[in-house]
Amino acid sequence: MDTGLRDKVAVVAASSRGIGFAAARGLASEGARVVMCARDAERLESAATELRSSTGAEVLAVVADLTDPTGPGRVVDAARERFGRIDVLVTNTGGPPPMPFSQVREEDWTRTFGSLFLSAEKLIRLALPGMTKARWGRVVALTSCACREPVPGIVLSNSIRISLHGLLKSLVLEYGESGVTFNAVLPGFTLTDRMKELLASRSKSSGRNPQELAVEATQAIPMRRAATPDEVAAAVVFLCSQAASYITGVSLPVDGGRGGFVL
Ligand code: NAD
């Protein structure tokens, strides 16, 4: 399949590791020029170096905190300065801390809204005018399967992420004829470094083996295994491709069949 991504300029948010990094690598492997961002300069530069050497792609690394009001603007400005345009935008950021409703304070809601919703909204707002002018663009939001089926213990994520889907659907209505598509990828249990760290910390607090905890976490998944970050990235690359030109407003779960919903 020709993805039509050669020489396209793709901004991938929160991409120094995990699913964001895999999405950046997937797009770079298709010949896109990639703009990566994250907060930690050292880790970001080493991820960018790895991407350049493994794919031969042109990669720009921009240090930015997406929760900082100026962070998204810095990324978009740097992308435009270097490449002159943005064709593809993948929104992503770190997940909020797990906690039950009883522990959530008002400032946790505000912080999570800033991180999960506003960071993506700002990137979209800044990248969209160039895409509509070019009459071609792809926006893909990385959210979570918790948007379809709430996951116990992560009330902040369960509640706030869904608002981004409301935004994407609204943009489909407003920009349907613009040549820009708006979709989301919903990862399920994905074995990223963060997930390995979470399993290690749960193992420490429960005294149970991390391997055993990982197997337990896959019991509700018909495929009985976690996704690799590359499996999630493959869905992102497809939705960013020319082949997905008539797909917009879709929320694509990459979750091994979890949930058992008919649609
Ligand atoms: P990760 O911790 O491995 O990677 C997160 C990336 O985001 C890193 O590059 C980090 O530097 C960057 N980042 C975090 N906060 C940032 C900020 N404020 N500004 C800029 N960059 C920032 O995490 P992951 O497992 O790849 O998850 C990515 C997202 O997907 C998270 O929101 C997570 O909650 C969500 N998610 C993950 C899973 C899973 O099983 N791994 C499942 C569903 C949803």
Coordinates of C-alpha atoms and ligand atoms in Angstrom, one line a residue:
M1 CA 0.0 0.0 0.0
D2 CA 1.3 3.4 -0.9
T3 CA 0.7 5.6 2.1
G4 CA 1.5 8.8 0.2
L5 CA 3.5 10.0 3.2
R6 CA 6.8 10.6 1.5
D7 CA 8.0 14.1 2.3
K8 CA 4.9 15.0 4.2
V9 CA 5.7 16.9 7.4
A10 CA 4.4 15.2 10.5
V11 CA 4.3 16.6 14.0
V12 CA 4.1 13.9 16.6
A13 CA 3.5 15.2 20.2
A14 CA 5.0 13.6 23.3
S15 CA 7.3 11.3 21.2
S16 CA 10.5 10.7 23.0
R17 CA 9.4 7.2 24.0
G18 CA 6.4 4.8 24.1
I19 CA 3.5 5.0 21.7
G20 CA 4.4 8.6 20.6
F21 CA 7.9 7.4 19.6
A22 CA 6.5 4.4 17.8
A23 CA 4.1 6.6 15.8
A24 CA 7.0 9.0 14.9
R25 CA 9.1 6.0 13.8
G26 CA 6.2 4.6 11.8
L27 CA 5.7 7.9 9.9
A28 CA 9.4 8.3 9.4
S29 CA 9.6 4.8 8.0
E30 CA 7.1 5.9 5.3
G31 CA 9.3 8.8 4.3
A32 CA 7.7 11.6 6.3
R33 CA 9.8 14.4 7.8
V34 CA 9.1 14.2 11.5
V35 CA 8.9 16.8 14.3
M36 CA 9.2 15.2 17.7
C37 CA 8.7 16.8 21.1
A38 CA 9.0 16.1 24.8
R39 CA 10.1 17.8 28.0
D40 CA 13.4 16.0 28.7
A41 CA 16.1 17.4 26.2
E42 CA 18.5 14.5 26.7
R43 CA 16.0 11.7 26.2
L44 CA 14.4 13.5 23.3
E45 CA 17.7 14.0 21.5
S46 CA 18.6 10.4 21.9
A47 CA 15.2 9.3 20.5
A48 CA 15.7 11.7 17.6
T49 CA 19.1 10.3 16.9
E50 CA 17.8 6.7 17.0
L51 CA 15.0 7.7 14.6
R52 CA 17.4 9.4 12.1
S53 CA 19.7 6.4 12.1
S54 CA 17.0 3.7 11.9
T55 CA 14.9 5.4 9.2
G56 CA 17.2 7.9 7.4
A57 CA 14.3 10.5 7.9
E58 CA 14.8 14.2 8.5
V59 CA 13.9 14.7 12.2
L60 CA 13.5 17.9 14.2
A61 CA 13.4 17.5 18.0
V62 CA 11.8 20.4 19.9
V63 CA 12.0 20.5 23.7
A64 CA 8.6 21.6 24.9
D65 CA 6.2 20.9 27.8
L66 CA 2.8 20.6 26.2
T67 CA 1.1 21.6 29.5
D68 CA 2.9 24.9 29.4
P69 CA 0.7 27.5 27.7
T70 CA 3.5 28.3 25.2
G71 CA 4.6 24.7 24.6
P72 CA 2.3 23.8 21.7
G73 CA 3.1 27.1 19.9
R74 CA 6.8 26.5 20.3
V75 CA 6.5 23.1 18.5
V76 CA 4.3 24.4 15.7
D77 CA 6.5 27.4 15.1
A78 CA 9.7 25.3 15.0
A79 CA 8.0 22.9 12.6
R80 CA 7.0 25.7 10.3
E81 CA 10.3 27.4 10.5
R82 CA 12.2 24.3 9.5
F83 CA 9.8 22.7 7.0
G84 CA 7.5 25.5 6.0
R85 CA 4.3 23.5 6.7
I86 CA 2.6 20.8 8.7
D87 CA 0.6 18.1 6.9
V88 CA 0.1 15.6 9.7
L89 CA -0.5 16.1 13.4
V90 CA -0.6 13.3 16.0
T91 CA -1.6 14.6 19.4
N92 CA -0.4 12.7 22.5
T93 CA 0.8 13.4 26.0
G94 CA 1.6 11.7 29.3
G95 CA -1.2 10.0 31.2
P96 CA -2.6 11.5 34.4
P97 CA -1.8 9.8 37.7
P98 CA -4.1 6.9 38.6
M99 CA -6.4 7.6 41.5
P100 CA -10.0 6.9 42.6
F101 CA -12.6 9.6 42.7
S102 CA -12.3 10.0 46.5
Q103 CA -8.7 11.3 46.2
V104 CA -9.3 13.7 43.3
R105 CA -9.0 17.4 44.1
E106 CA -10.4 20.2 42.0
E107 CA -6.8 21.1 40.8
D108 CA -6.4 17.5 39.5
W109 CA -9.3 18.1 37.2
T110 CA -7.9 21.4 36.0
R111 CA -4.4 20.0 35.5
T112 CA -5.7 16.9 33.6
F113 CA -7.9 19.0 31.4
G114 CA -4.9 21.2 30.5
S115 CA -2.8 18.1 29.8
L116 CA -5.2 15.8 28.0
F117 CA -7.5 18.3 26.3
L118 CA -6.0 21.7 26.0
S119 CA -2.5 20.6 24.8
A120 CA -4.2 18.8 21.9
E121 CA -6.7 21.5 21.2
K122 CA -3.9 24.1 21.0
L123 CA -1.8 22.0 18.6
I124 CA -4.9 21.5 16.4
R125 CA -5.9 25.1 16.4
L126 CA -2.4 26.2 15.4
A127 CA -1.8 23.5 12.7
L128 CA -5.3 23.6 11.1
P129 CA -5.1 26.8 9.1
G130 CA -2.1 25.6 7.1
M131 CA -3.8 22.3 6.4
T132 CA -7.0 23.8 5.3
K133 CA -5.1 26.2 3.0
A134 CA -3.3 23.3 1.5
R135 CA -6.6 21.4 1.3
W136 CA -4.9 18.3 2.7
G137 CA -4.2 17.3 6.3
R138 CA -4.4 14.6 8.9
V139 CA -5.1 15.0 12.6
V140 CA -4.9 11.8 14.7
A141 CA -5.4 12.0 18.4
L142 CA -4.0 9.2 20.6
T143 CA -6.4 8.7 23.5
S144 CA -7.3 5.5 25.3
C145 CA -9.7 2.5 25.2
A146 CA -10.8 3.9 28.6
C147 CA -12.9 6.4 26.4
R148 CA -15.1 3.4 25.4
E149 CA -15.1 1.5 28.6
P150 CA -13.9 3.2 31.8
V151 CA -11.0 1.5 33.5
P152 CA -11.1 1.2 37.3
G153 CA -8.8 3.5 39.3
I154 CA -8.2 6.1 36.5
V155 CA -11.2 8.4 36.9
L156 CA -9.3 11.4 35.6
S157 CA -8.4 9.7 32.3
N158 CA -11.9 8.0 32.0
S159 CA -13.6 11.4 32.4
I160 CA -11.5 14.0 30.6
R161 CA -10.2 12.1 27.5
I162 CA -13.6 11.7 26.1
S163 CA -13.9 15.5 25.6
L164 CA -11.2 15.2 22.9
H165 CA -13.5 12.9 20.9
G166 CA -16.2 15.5 21.2
L167 CA -13.8 18.0 19.7
L168 CA -12.8 15.8 16.8
K169 CA -16.4 15.0 15.9
S170 CA -17.2 18.7 16.0
L171 CA -14.2 19.5 13.7
V172 CA -15.5 16.8 11.3
L173 CA -18.7 18.8 11.0
E174 CA -17.0 22.2 10.6
Y175 CA -14.2 21.1 8.4
G176 CA -15.7 18.2 6.5
E177 CA -15.0 19.7 3.1
S178 CA -11.5 21.0 3.9
G179 CA -9.4 18.0 2.9
V180 CA -8.4 17.5 6.5
T181 CA -9.5 14.3 8.4
F182 CA -9.9 14.0 12.1
N183 CA -9.6 10.6 13.8
A184 CA -8.5 9.0 17.0
V185 CA -6.6 5.8 17.9
L186 CA -7.5 4.3 21.3
P187 CA -4.7 2.1 22.6
G188 CA -5.5 -0.7 25.0
F189 CA -2.9 -2.4 27.3
T190 CA 0.3 -1.5 25.5
L191 CA 3.7 -2.7 26.7
T192 CA 5.6 0.7 26.7
D193 CA 8.4 1.7 29.1
R194 CA 5.8 3.5 31.3
M195 CA 3.6 0.4 31.4
K196 CA 6.7 -1.7 32.5
E197 CA 7.4 1.0 35.2
L198 CA 3.8 0.8 36.4
L199 CA 3.9 -3.0 36.6
A200 CA 7.2 -2.8 38.5
S201 CA 5.8 -0.3 41.0
R202 CA 2.6 -2.4 41.4
S203 CA 4.8 -5.5 41.9
K204 CA 6.7 -3.6 44.6
S205 CA 3.6 -2.5 46.5
S206 CA 1.8 -5.9 46.2
G207 CA 4.8 -8.2 46.5
R208 CA 3.7 -10.0 43.4
N209 CA 5.7 -10.8 40.3
P210 CA 5.5 -8.2 37.5
Q211 CA 5.1 -11.0 34.9
E212 CA 2.2 -12.4 36.8
L213 CA 0.6 -8.9 37.0
A214 CA 1.0 -8.5 33.3
V215 CA -0.6 -11.8 32.6
E216 CA -3.5 -10.9 34.9
A217 CA -3.9 -7.6 33.0
T218 CA -4.4 -9.5 29.8
Q219 CA -7.3 -11.7 31.1
A220 CA -10.0 -9.4 29.9
I221 CA -8.4 -9.1 26.4
P222 CA -9.6 -11.8 23.9
M223 CA -6.1 -11.9 22.3
R224 CA -4.6 -12.5 25.8
R225 CA -1.6 -10.3 25.3
A226 CA -0.6 -6.7 25.4
A227 CA -0.1 -4.6 22.2
T228 CA 3.4 -3.6 21.2
P229 CA 3.8 0.2 20.6
D230 CA 4.4 -0.6 16.9
E231 CA 1.0 -2.2 16.6
V232 CA -0.6 1.0 17.9
A233 CA 1.6 3.1 15.6
A234 CA 0.5 1.0 12.5
A235 CA -3.1 2.3 13.1
V236 CA -1.8 5.9 13.4
V237 CA 0.2 5.6 10.1
F238 CA -2.8 4.1 8.3
L239 CA -5.1 7.0 9.4
C240 CA -2.5 9.5 8.4
S241 CA -2.1 7.9 5.0
Q242 CA -3.5 8.8 1.6
A243 CA -5.3 5.5 1.7
A244 CA -7.5 6.7 4.6
S245 CA -8.7 9.7 2.6
Y246 CA -12.5 8.9 3.1
I247 CA -12.1 8.0 6.8
T248 CA -12.9 10.8 9.2
G249 CA -14.5 11.0 12.7
V250 CA -13.5 7.5 13.5
S251 CA -12.3 6.2 16.9
L252 CA -10.2 3.2 16.2
P253 CA -9.5 0.9 19.2
V254 CA -6.2 -1.1 19.1
D255 CA -7.0 -3.2 22.1
G256 CA -6.9 -6.9 21.1
G257 CA -10.7 -7.1 21.1
R258 CA -11.3 -5.8 24.7
G259 CA -14.8 -4.6 25.5
G260 CA -16.9 -6.9 23.4
F261 CA -19.0 -4.1 22.0
V262 CA -20.9 -4.9 18.8
L263 CA -19.9 -1.6 17.2
Ligands
NAD1 P1 5.2 6.9 28.0 O1 5.4 7.5 29.3 O2 6.0 5.7 27.6 O3 5.5 8.1 26.9 C1 4.9 9.4 27.1 C2 5.6 10.4 26.3 O4 5.0 11.6 26.5 C3 7.1 10.5 26.6 O5 7.8 10.8 25.4 C4 7.1 11.8 27.5 O6 8.4 12.4 27.5 C5 6.0 12.6 26.8 N1 5.4 13.6 27.7 C6 4.7 13.4 28.8 N2 4.2 14.5 29.3 C7 4.6 15.5 28.4 C8 4.4 16.9 28.4 N3 3.7 17.5 29.3 N4 4.9 17.6 27.3 C9 5.5 17.0 26.4 N5 5.8 15.6 26.4 C10 5.3 14.9 27.4 O7 3.6 6.6 27.8 P2 2.8 5.7 26.8 O8 2.6 4.4 27.5 O9 3.5 5.7 25.5 O10 1.4 6.4 26.8 C11 1.2 7.6 26.0 C12 -0.2 8.0 26.2 O11 -1.1 7.0 25.9 C13 -0.5 8.4 27.7 O12 -1.4 9.5 27.8 C14 -1.1 7.1 28.2 O13 -1.9 7.4 29.4 C15 -2.0 6.7 27.0 N6 -2.3 5.3 27.0 C16 -1.3 4.3 27.3 C17 -1.7 3.0 27.3 C18 -0.6 1.9 27.6 O14 -1.1 0.8 27.9 N7 0.6 2.2 27.5 C19 -3.0 2.6 27.1 C20 -4.0 3.6 26.9 C21 -3.6 4.9 26.8

